[in-house]
């Protein structure tokens, strides 16, 4: 593995954590901003850490790509004999136990294509410091458990940078000579360096005010380029709803006088929660009727909420080290999920989150980079901003609430903040607060933070004629990952119910329990195997297991296809109703994949279940749209020992056509019913109707009868909103309609000047399920709207192709693999974070049939042999090629 010489491939291990030898109490920064050459003077008041066993350890700073002009200790220049450079570290000898350390450096933002540290985005200067970007701005002990108070003075040209923003409250601003000006920002709350932020440029804003429950008046500003000013209102409304919800649900108020959000088109991730100055990918800020889909509106609201909620779960209380990342991210994902559920449809939101977990995180759990939600080791920390840390971490937090109840969870969170406000802490501290606040032993629950892979819960039922009880047997098994050795059984909450032969809910209670019967009961599986007895149930009671997806596990139970059809039609738990429909579809699809004679006759069971959904006038439209879904080709591939992408694609296409042909009348009826001609609104019921209408159009586009294209083309032309326009465009393009070319040309002409909408145009073509897409990608790469230096563009075109178009990516001749490997190599020299995300498309290469597996392995080995491979890409390639455990 030819890694860059300056970084190497040594793993950082959680067990090697030591408290910092030195603490930084205060930081003063003077930053003279210029795109070509920015000068940074940093003054740190430092002291030895009395809690660290490092009385003789010298003072050490981290820095990358810095031109160092001076280093002073207590005002005296440090000569070369007293400071030593070692890779990314500068070690200064003979620093007094309390001292003032000052550094002056120069950096070049316009050359920073990795978008970490201070970089140029259009005409703006912005920062991204999580996880280790601050060391690209100045020398600093850049680790999350070093928390300091910051005072920052920004200076710059008034024409180039009329807006100068940093963290905290603005305490001073004024004019300087030479058409220059300055602003001074004071953040009274100690924070780690990864939360430092700057935004400077020609920005316009929408402004509002929020008064907290305690009476604080907070000025709110959301900023973007002036041409986007009319697309910021939804973001502002989302922010205010988030602030109010956090007060009402968790009693958490905002703590400063101002809150800024800045949108940029150049950002590696979704958004960043920097204290009082959030910096966002523009796709999670800009939204209006003509340019954003309903999904975009929902995502803007959720991500703005997520970053705001970090003010307490991440900023006021942060993580001690990067192994504890799920402490802030898993918890905050859970909070944003609850926010959306409380404001909108809880069943729809829960189904969406579970579907996302199964599609993205379960494969991660089964892949070569599998890790616990609290990892034990890493080479490059940026590779562990994963679905496991975020989404599975959220499921672990949700299990606290499931086990303790909503009130118990709130008590635990209150105690957590009371104990640790202003501190950098660990997952163990969070667990201790939950346990202590509720008087509950949660030692066994701690194993969720250490286990690797998706646990399997096996369930079976039998009827005990002697006792007249229905007996449920549950057992659990962890993956064979070496980190699971000797771990012992997990504490797994299993919510369940039963239906009678007429599909009505049965009241249930455990044998020997004095509690009143209930229709949903929570069991706790804390043994490798356990038995639960239910008196008074009929022998043929139909189990509904793991309701509301009460734990992130694979559940195995031997339901018949007929029983799954019953659950898909009548289970009162929406998540289990959705999951039963998916299980039924999976069974049919796998039978079709394995058969030379097409789909099995039992496909009529799924058609009947869908017909019941389509003809149920009392069913929420948004929920109905979620229930009318099939597992994706990648999900099906994950469930198979050996994958032939063409067989998987054929089976899913055939089932979609079967359903469309057999349900054409019902699909057309629901389309007409939802196409009500009412003016566009962004409320929940209207979004639900559009979702169901476009779901019907999607399935109609799979029909043998091609008349649907007339319907889709008409919808495209008359659409007064992006949701309907883009749904019609996707149907036309992916359905290979005659009108597809005209629609694509019209779309590109309408939105040529809108980067976010053009991302949709790239993605819809990159995901066309056809092998010839590979050649079309080269044409799209040359389109004037595409830039390989822009992460959004890369994700929309290259990422969509590799991650969401299996039939084209896995083309038999390997052209898709060669294309991706070539782009990963190119991107690795530009933006290693983005390159690393893309190369993970190769992670599951061993599951494919031998010819394709060999082609993917060859591309991985070619990447591994490249000189100067970044640690970001190198770590993932190395893991993918690592020999499989016997």
mmCIF file of C-alpha atoms in Angstrom, residues 217-531:
data_model
loop_
_atom_site.group_PDB
_atom_site.id
_atom_site.type_symbol
_atom_site.label_atom_id
_atom_site.label_comp_id
_atom_site.label_asym_id
_atom_site.label_seq_id
_atom_site.Cartn_x
_atom_site.Cartn_y
_atom_site.Cartn_z
ATOM 1 C CA UNK A 217 -33.815 37.575 22.332
ATOM 2 C CA UNK A 218 -31.800 35.785 19.642
ATOM 3 C CA UNK A 219 -31.045 37.353 16.256
ATOM 4 C CA UNK A 220 -31.285 34.737 13.497
ATOM 5 C CA UNK A 221 -29.511 35.160 10.147
ATOM 6 C CA UNK A 222 -29.376 32.740 7.227
ATOM 7 C CA UNK A 223 -26.909 33.759 4.528
ATOM 8 C CA UNK A 224 -26.196 32.768 0.950
ATOM 9 C CA UNK A 225 -25.338 34.373 -2.368
ATOM 10 C CA UNK A 226 -27.672 37.317 -3.135
ATOM 11 C CA UNK A 227 -29.394 35.465 -6.007
ATOM 12 C CA UNK A 228 -30.628 32.816 -3.539
ATOM 13 C CA UNK A 229 -32.268 35.197 -1.103
ATOM 14 C CA UNK A 230 -35.826 34.125 -1.981
ATOM 15 C CA UNK A 231 -34.998 30.466 -1.248
ATOM 16 C CA UNK A 232 -34.097 30.896 2.432
ATOM 17 C CA UNK A 233 -37.522 31.265 4.045
ATOM 18 C CA UNK A 234 -38.112 27.551 4.597
ATOM 19 C CA UNK A 235 -34.737 27.254 6.311
ATOM 20 C CA UNK A 236 -35.616 30.105 8.663
ATOM 21 C CA UNK A 237 -38.956 28.528 9.542
ATOM 22 C CA UNK A 238 -37.193 25.209 10.145
ATOM 23 C CA UNK A 239 -34.701 26.836 12.511
ATOM 24 C CA UNK A 240 -37.426 28.495 14.587
ATOM 25 C CA UNK A 241 -39.427 25.263 14.785
ATOM 26 C CA UNK A 242 -36.285 23.444 15.936
ATOM 27 C CA UNK A 243 -35.586 25.973 18.675
ATOM 28 C CA UNK A 244 -39.119 25.823 19.994
ATOM 29 C CA UNK A 245 -39.279 22.018 19.874
ATOM 30 C CA UNK A 246 -36.028 21.600 21.809
ATOM 31 C CA UNK A 247 -37.416 23.814 24.558
ATOM 32 C CA UNK A 248 -40.706 21.947 24.717
ATOM 33 C CA UNK A 249 -39.404 18.386 24.389
ATOM 34 C CA UNK A 250 -36.103 18.559 26.264
ATOM 35 C CA UNK A 251 -36.117 21.905 28.088
ATOM 36 C CA UNK A 252 -33.028 23.104 26.178
ATOM 37 C CA UNK A 253 -32.695 26.801 25.327
ATOM 38 C CA UNK A 254 -30.267 28.602 23.068
ATOM 39 C CA UNK A 255 -27.468 30.395 24.927
ATOM 40 C CA UNK A 256 -26.079 33.226 22.760
ATOM 41 C CA UNK A 257 -27.453 36.442 21.237
ATOM 42 C CA UNK A 258 -27.040 35.458 17.591
ATOM 43 C CA UNK A 259 -27.304 32.374 15.387
ATOM 44 C CA UNK A 260 -25.932 32.254 11.841
ATOM 45 C CA UNK A 261 -26.330 29.703 9.073
ATOM 46 C CA UNK A 262 -24.198 30.113 5.935
ATOM 47 C CA UNK A 263 -24.899 28.096 2.774
ATOM 48 C CA UNK A 264 -22.179 27.018 0.356
ATOM 49 C CA UNK A 265 -22.092 24.844 -2.754
ATOM 50 C CA UNK A 266 -18.642 23.506 -1.821
ATOM 51 C CA UNK A 267 -18.878 21.252 1.209
ATOM 52 C CA UNK A 268 -17.720 17.713 1.883
ATOM 53 C CA UNK A 269 -20.644 16.716 4.084
ATOM 54 C CA UNK A 270 -24.146 17.902 4.895
ATOM 55 C CA UNK A 271 -23.563 20.643 7.445
ATOM 56 C CA UNK A 272 -21.412 21.608 10.415
ATOM 57 C CA UNK A 273 -22.635 22.636 13.865
ATOM 58 C CA UNK A 274 -19.924 25.226 14.679
ATOM 59 C CA UNK A 275 -21.013 27.177 17.742
ATOM 60 C CA UNK A 276 -23.414 29.965 16.596
ATOM 61 C CA UNK A 277 -22.057 29.787 13.014
ATOM 62 C CA UNK A 278 -23.347 26.733 11.202
ATOM 63 C CA UNK A 279 -21.896 26.182 7.744
ATOM 64 C CA UNK A 280 -24.155 24.190 5.454
ATOM 65 C CA UNK A 281 -24.097 22.445 2.156
ATOM 66 C CA UNK A 282 -26.495 24.619 0.133
ATOM 67 C CA UNK A 283 -28.671 21.592 -0.688
ATOM 68 C CA UNK A 284 -29.796 21.603 2.962
ATOM 69 C CA UNK A 285 -30.659 25.315 3.037
ATOM 70 C CA UNK A 286 -32.048 26.440 -0.318
ATOM 71 C CA UNK A 287 -35.631 25.436 -1.085
ATOM 72 C CA UNK A 288 -38.603 26.780 -2.959
ATOM 73 C CA UNK A 289 -41.528 25.374 -4.892
ATOM 74 C CA UNK A 290 -39.860 25.454 -8.291
ATOM 75 C CA UNK A 291 -36.414 24.084 -7.413
ATOM 76 C CA UNK A 292 -36.830 21.731 -4.429
ATOM 77 C CA UNK A 293 -38.747 18.475 -4.125
ATOM 78 C CA UNK A 294 -40.802 17.593 -1.075
ATOM 79 C CA UNK A 295 -37.907 15.352 -0.071
ATOM 80 C CA UNK A 296 -35.612 18.373 -0.255
ATOM 81 C CA UNK A 297 -37.963 20.411 1.945
ATOM 82 C CA UNK A 298 -38.001 17.606 4.504
ATOM 83 C CA UNK A 299 -34.215 17.240 4.385
ATOM 84 C CA UNK A 300 -33.655 20.989 4.883
ATOM 85 C CA UNK A 301 -35.858 20.959 7.972
ATOM 86 C CA UNK A 302 -34.227 17.820 9.399
ATOM 87 C CA UNK A 303 -30.611 18.888 8.835
ATOM 88 C CA UNK A 304 -31.168 22.392 10.182
ATOM 89 C CA UNK A 305 -32.730 20.788 13.252
ATOM 90 C CA UNK A 306 -29.849 18.332 13.563
ATOM 91 C CA UNK A 307 -27.192 21.039 13.558
ATOM 92 C CA UNK A 308 -29.166 23.251 15.935
ATOM 93 C CA UNK A 309 -29.657 20.349 18.362
ATOM 94 C CA UNK A 310 -25.880 19.916 18.436
ATOM 95 C CA UNK A 311 -25.709 23.152 20.427
ATOM 96 C CA UNK A 312 -26.285 20.977 23.487
ATOM 97 C CA UNK A 313 -25.540 17.447 22.270
ATOM 98 C CA UNK A 314 -22.108 18.072 20.794
ATOM 99 C CA UNK A 315 -21.154 21.649 21.651
ATOM 100 C CA UNK A 316 -22.032 22.313 25.302
ATOM 101 C CA UNK A 317 -21.197 18.664 25.993
ATOM 102 C CA UNK A 318 -18.733 17.255 23.485
ATOM 103 C CA UNK A 319 -16.834 14.019 22.967
ATOM 104 C CA UNK A 320 -13.577 13.309 24.768
ATOM 105 C CA UNK A 321 -11.961 11.717 21.709
ATOM 106 C CA UNK A 322 -13.041 10.754 18.202
ATOM 107 C CA UNK A 323 -13.810 7.191 19.246
ATOM 108 C CA UNK A 324 -16.780 8.695 21.118
ATOM 109 C CA UNK A 325 -18.181 10.309 17.947
ATOM 110 C CA UNK A 326 -21.520 8.491 18.280
ATOM 111 C CA UNK A 327 -21.981 10.213 21.650
ATOM 112 C CA UNK A 328 -22.809 13.406 19.809
ATOM 113 C CA UNK A 329 -23.880 12.102 16.401
ATOM 114 C CA UNK A 330 -26.009 9.092 17.336
ATOM 115 C CA UNK A 331 -27.747 11.115 20.033
ATOM 116 C CA UNK A 332 -28.362 14.079 17.755
ATOM 117 C CA UNK A 333 -29.646 11.904 14.892
ATOM 118 C CA UNK A 334 -32.131 10.429 17.360
ATOM 119 C CA UNK A 335 -33.183 13.929 18.379
ATOM 120 C CA UNK A 336 -33.701 15.103 14.793
ATOM 121 C CA UNK A 337 -35.679 11.927 14.028
ATOM 122 C CA UNK A 338 -37.932 12.601 17.010
ATOM 123 C CA UNK A 339 -38.337 16.220 15.917
ATOM 124 C CA UNK A 340 -39.554 15.184 12.463
ATOM 125 C CA UNK A 341 -41.787 12.485 13.955
ATOM 126 C CA UNK A 342 -43.415 14.932 16.365
ATOM 127 C CA UNK A 343 -44.025 17.549 13.684
ATOM 128 C CA UNK A 344 -45.120 15.234 10.875
ATOM 129 C CA UNK A 345 -46.108 11.574 10.468
ATOM 130 C CA UNK A 346 -44.385 9.368 13.028
ATOM 131 C CA UNK A 347 -45.119 6.104 11.140
ATOM 132 C CA UNK A 348 -43.830 7.472 7.822
ATOM 133 C CA UNK A 349 -40.696 8.859 9.454
ATOM 134 C CA UNK A 350 -39.979 5.621 11.316
ATOM 135 C CA UNK A 351 -40.406 3.521 8.174
ATOM 136 C CA UNK A 352 -38.130 5.873 6.260
ATOM 137 C CA UNK A 353 -35.438 5.659 8.949
ATOM 138 C CA UNK A 354 -35.611 1.871 9.203
ATOM 139 C CA UNK A 355 -35.474 1.505 5.419
ATOM 140 C CA UNK A 356 -32.425 3.766 5.332
ATOM 141 C CA UNK A 357 -30.742 1.758 8.091
ATOM 142 C CA UNK A 358 -31.338 -1.535 6.294
ATOM 143 C CA UNK A 359 -30.179 -0.204 2.934
ATOM 144 C CA UNK A 360 -27.056 1.644 4.125
ATOM 145 C CA UNK A 361 -25.976 0.497 7.575
ATOM 146 C CA UNK A 362 -26.685 -3.229 7.467
ATOM 147 C CA UNK A 363 -24.312 -3.670 4.482
ATOM 148 C CA UNK A 364 -21.708 -1.624 6.347
ATOM 149 C CA UNK A 365 -22.075 -4.011 9.293
ATOM 150 C CA UNK A 366 -21.418 -6.948 6.947
ATOM 151 C CA UNK A 367 -18.535 -5.339 5.053
ATOM 152 C CA UNK A 368 -14.762 -5.117 5.488
ATOM 153 C CA UNK A 369 -14.965 -1.787 7.348
ATOM 154 C CA UNK A 370 -17.454 -3.120 9.939
ATOM 155 C CA UNK A 371 -16.957 -1.444 13.311
ATOM 156 C CA UNK A 372 -18.839 -0.802 16.560
ATOM 157 C CA UNK A 373 -20.748 2.432 16.998
ATOM 158 C CA UNK A 374 -17.785 3.347 19.213
ATOM 159 C CA UNK A 375 -14.824 2.199 17.074
ATOM 160 C CA UNK A 376 -11.756 0.654 18.679
ATOM 161 C CA UNK A 377 -9.256 1.796 16.026
ATOM 162 C CA UNK A 378 -8.850 3.949 12.942
ATOM 163 C CA UNK A 379 -6.222 5.059 10.455
ATOM 164 C CA UNK A 380 -8.155 8.086 9.133
ATOM 165 C CA UNK A 381 -10.939 9.396 11.376
ATOM 166 C CA UNK A 382 -12.818 10.887 8.410
ATOM 167 C CA UNK A 383 -13.600 7.311 7.340
ATOM 168 C CA UNK A 384 -15.659 6.776 10.495
ATOM 169 C CA UNK A 385 -18.320 9.370 9.831
ATOM 170 C CA UNK A 386 -20.428 6.373 8.936
ATOM 171 C CA UNK A 387 -23.962 5.101 8.972
ATOM 172 C CA UNK A 388 -22.905 2.852 11.849
ATOM 173 C CA UNK A 389 -21.796 5.768 14.026
ATOM 174 C CA UNK A 390 -24.761 7.947 13.028
ATOM 175 C CA UNK A 391 -27.812 5.806 12.220
ATOM 176 C CA UNK A 392 -27.036 2.663 14.211
ATOM 177 C CA UNK A 393 -25.851 4.953 16.994
ATOM 178 C CA UNK A 394 -29.276 6.594 16.880
ATOM 179 C CA UNK A 395 -30.955 3.194 17.186
ATOM 180 C CA UNK A 396 -28.904 2.472 20.303
ATOM 181 C CA UNK A 397 -30.022 5.795 21.794
ATOM 182 C CA UNK A 398 -33.614 4.939 20.830
ATOM 183 C CA UNK A 399 -33.322 1.685 22.774
ATOM 184 C CA UNK A 400 -32.599 3.692 25.939
ATOM 185 C CA UNK A 401 -35.956 5.420 25.436
ATOM 186 C CA UNK A 402 -37.662 2.107 24.625
ATOM 187 C CA UNK A 403 -36.326 0.490 27.802
ATOM 188 C CA UNK A 404 -36.675 3.488 30.142
ATOM 189 C CA UNK A 405 -39.725 5.189 28.652
ATOM 190 C CA UNK A 406 -39.893 8.753 27.378
ATOM 191 C CA UNK A 407 -39.923 10.236 30.889
ATOM 192 C CA UNK A 408 -37.027 8.042 31.992
ATOM 193 C CA UNK A 409 -35.006 9.038 28.956
ATOM 194 C CA UNK A 410 -35.643 12.709 29.724
ATOM 195 C CA UNK A 411 -34.502 12.219 33.324
ATOM 196 C CA UNK A 412 -31.310 10.622 32.074
ATOM 197 C CA UNK A 413 -30.629 13.404 29.588
ATOM 198 C CA UNK A 414 -31.242 16.065 32.235
ATOM 199 C CA UNK A 415 -28.731 14.389 34.541
ATOM 200 C CA UNK A 416 -26.225 14.067 31.686
ATOM 201 C CA UNK A 417 -26.314 17.823 31.077
ATOM 202 C CA UNK A 418 -26.263 18.627 34.784
ATOM 203 C CA UNK A 419 -23.139 16.539 35.282
ATOM 204 C CA UNK A 420 -21.214 17.334 32.124
ATOM 205 C CA UNK A 421 -22.111 20.797 30.794
ATOM 206 C CA UNK A 422 -18.889 22.328 29.457
ATOM 207 C CA UNK A 423 -17.034 19.008 29.407
ATOM 208 C CA UNK A 424 -15.632 16.535 26.884
ATOM 209 C CA UNK A 425 -16.965 13.127 27.916
ATOM 210 C CA UNK A 426 -17.524 9.517 26.830
ATOM 211 C CA UNK A 427 -20.298 7.121 25.899
ATOM 212 C CA UNK A 428 -19.823 5.540 29.327
ATOM 213 C CA UNK A 429 -20.706 8.880 30.942
ATOM 214 C CA UNK A 430 -23.953 8.987 28.954
ATOM 215 C CA UNK A 431 -24.846 5.440 29.946
ATOM 216 C CA UNK A 432 -24.090 6.182 33.597
ATOM 217 C CA UNK A 433 -26.433 9.185 33.561
ATOM 218 C CA UNK A 434 -29.234 7.098 32.057
ATOM 219 C CA UNK A 435 -28.683 4.336 34.622
ATOM 220 C CA UNK A 436 -28.351 6.598 37.658
ATOM 221 C CA UNK A 437 -31.330 8.790 36.786
ATOM 222 C CA UNK A 438 -33.569 5.731 36.544
ATOM 223 C CA UNK A 439 -32.070 3.473 39.198
ATOM 224 C CA UNK A 440 -31.413 0.803 36.592
ATOM 225 C CA UNK A 441 -28.405 -1.421 35.993
ATOM 226 C CA UNK A 442 -27.411 -0.906 32.344
ATOM 227 C CA UNK A 443 -24.035 -2.632 32.440
ATOM 228 C CA UNK A 444 -25.193 -5.264 29.939
ATOM 229 C CA UNK A 445 -26.531 -2.579 27.609
ATOM 230 C CA UNK A 446 -22.988 -1.185 27.333
ATOM 231 C CA UNK A 447 -22.135 -4.116 25.068
ATOM 232 C CA UNK A 448 -24.028 -2.373 22.227
ATOM 233 C CA UNK A 449 -21.142 0.116 22.101
ATOM 234 C CA UNK A 450 -18.609 -2.695 21.540
ATOM 235 C CA UNK A 451 -20.397 -5.218 19.313
ATOM 236 C CA UNK A 452 -19.618 -5.382 15.596
ATOM 237 C CA UNK A 453 -22.100 -6.398 12.913
ATOM 238 C CA UNK A 454 -25.865 -6.760 12.942
ATOM 239 C CA UNK A 455 -27.053 -9.207 15.639
ATOM 240 C CA UNK A 456 -29.418 -11.977 14.591
ATOM 241 C CA UNK A 457 -32.517 -12.764 16.648
ATOM 242 C CA UNK A 458 -34.091 -16.144 15.862
ATOM 243 C CA UNK A 459 -37.723 -16.579 16.870
ATOM 244 C CA UNK A 460 -40.071 -19.565 16.926
ATOM 245 C CA UNK A 461 -43.459 -20.345 18.454
ATOM 246 C CA UNK A 462 -45.178 -23.489 19.640
ATOM 247 C CA UNK A 463 -48.355 -24.211 21.549
ATOM 248 C CA UNK A 464 -48.070 -26.020 24.885
ATOM 249 C CA UNK A 465 -51.254 -28.057 25.110
ATOM 250 C CA UNK A 466 -50.595 -28.997 28.720
ATOM 251 C CA UNK A 467 -50.468 -25.422 30.013
ATOM 252 C CA UNK A 468 -52.605 -23.924 27.264
ATOM 253 C CA UNK A 469 -49.912 -21.352 26.611
ATOM 254 C CA UNK A 470 -48.351 -20.056 23.435
ATOM 255 C CA UNK A 471 -44.577 -20.290 23.829
ATOM 256 C CA UNK A 472 -42.227 -17.874 22.085
ATOM 257 C CA UNK A 473 -38.554 -18.830 21.969
ATOM 258 C CA UNK A 474 -36.010 -16.116 21.203
ATOM 259 C CA UNK A 475 -32.276 -16.566 20.733
ATOM 260 C CA UNK A 476 -29.547 -14.144 19.734
ATOM 261 C CA UNK A 477 -26.261 -14.475 17.903
ATOM 262 C CA UNK A 478 -23.518 -11.971 17.164
ATOM 263 C CA UNK A 479 -21.385 -11.933 14.035
ATOM 264 C CA UNK A 480 -18.104 -13.841 14.113
ATOM 265 C CA UNK A 481 -16.013 -10.660 14.128
ATOM 266 C CA UNK A 482 -13.028 -11.059 16.484
ATOM 267 C CA UNK A 483 -14.082 -7.990 18.487
ATOM 268 C CA UNK A 484 -17.215 -9.897 19.532
ATOM 269 C CA UNK A 485 -15.263 -12.762 21.108
ATOM 270 C CA UNK A 486 -16.304 -13.218 24.728
ATOM 271 C CA UNK A 487 -18.683 -10.262 24.648
ATOM 272 C CA UNK A 488 -21.728 -12.179 25.876
ATOM 273 C CA UNK A 489 -25.413 -11.638 25.082
ATOM 274 C CA UNK A 490 -26.819 -8.171 24.442
ATOM 275 C CA UNK A 491 -29.821 -6.602 26.122
ATOM 276 C CA UNK A 492 -32.311 -6.531 23.222
ATOM 277 C CA UNK A 493 -35.783 -4.958 23.555
ATOM 278 C CA UNK A 494 -38.329 -6.917 21.500
ATOM 279 C CA UNK A 495 -41.775 -5.338 21.107
ATOM 280 C CA UNK A 496 -44.465 -7.734 19.869
ATOM 281 C CA UNK A 497 -48.148 -8.446 19.431
ATOM 282 C CA UNK A 498 -50.391 -11.169 18.016
ATOM 283 C CA UNK A 499 -53.280 -11.280 15.546
ATOM 284 C CA UNK A 500 -56.155 -13.756 15.584
ATOM 285 C CA UNK A 501 -57.345 -15.660 12.524
ATOM 286 C CA UNK A 502 -59.590 -12.700 11.606
ATOM 287 C CA UNK A 503 -56.522 -10.394 11.709
ATOM 288 C CA UNK A 504 -57.629 -8.590 14.880
ATOM 289 C CA UNK A 505 -55.170 -7.658 17.619
ATOM 290 C CA UNK A 506 -55.150 -9.964 20.616
ATOM 291 C CA UNK A 507 -54.643 -8.733 24.189
ATOM 292 C CA UNK A 508 -51.525 -10.368 25.616
ATOM 293 C CA UNK A 509 -49.645 -10.728 28.891
ATOM 294 C CA UNK A 510 -46.778 -12.883 30.090
ATOM 295 C CA UNK A 511 -47.548 -15.924 32.189
ATOM 296 C CA UNK A 512 -47.283 -15.036 35.855
ATOM 297 C CA UNK A 513 -47.527 -11.305 35.228
ATOM 298 C CA UNK A 514 -50.029 -9.241 37.207
ATOM 299 C CA UNK A 515 -50.062 -6.508 34.574
ATOM 300 C CA UNK A 516 -53.186 -5.895 32.539
ATOM 301 C CA UNK A 517 -53.152 -7.363 29.035
ATOM 302 C CA UNK A 518 -52.009 -5.071 26.223
ATOM 303 C CA UNK A 519 -51.909 -5.329 22.441
ATOM 304 C CA UNK A 520 -48.178 -4.557 22.272
ATOM 305 C CA UNK A 521 -45.799 -5.933 24.896
ATOM 306 C CA UNK A 522 -42.093 -5.188 25.378
ATOM 307 C CA UNK A 523 -39.850 -8.156 26.131
ATOM 308 C CA UNK A 524 -36.188 -7.931 27.145
ATOM 309 C CA UNK A 525 -33.969 -10.610 25.652
ATOM 310 C CA UNK A 526 -30.862 -10.659 27.836
ATOM 311 C CA UNK A 527 -29.811 -14.303 27.443
ATOM 312 C CA UNK A 528 -28.394 -16.242 24.533
ATOM 313 C CA UNK A 529 -31.746 -18.025 24.460
ATOM 314 C CA UNK A 530 -34.952 -17.488 26.399
ATOM 315 C CA UNK A 531 -38.571 -18.603 26.457
#
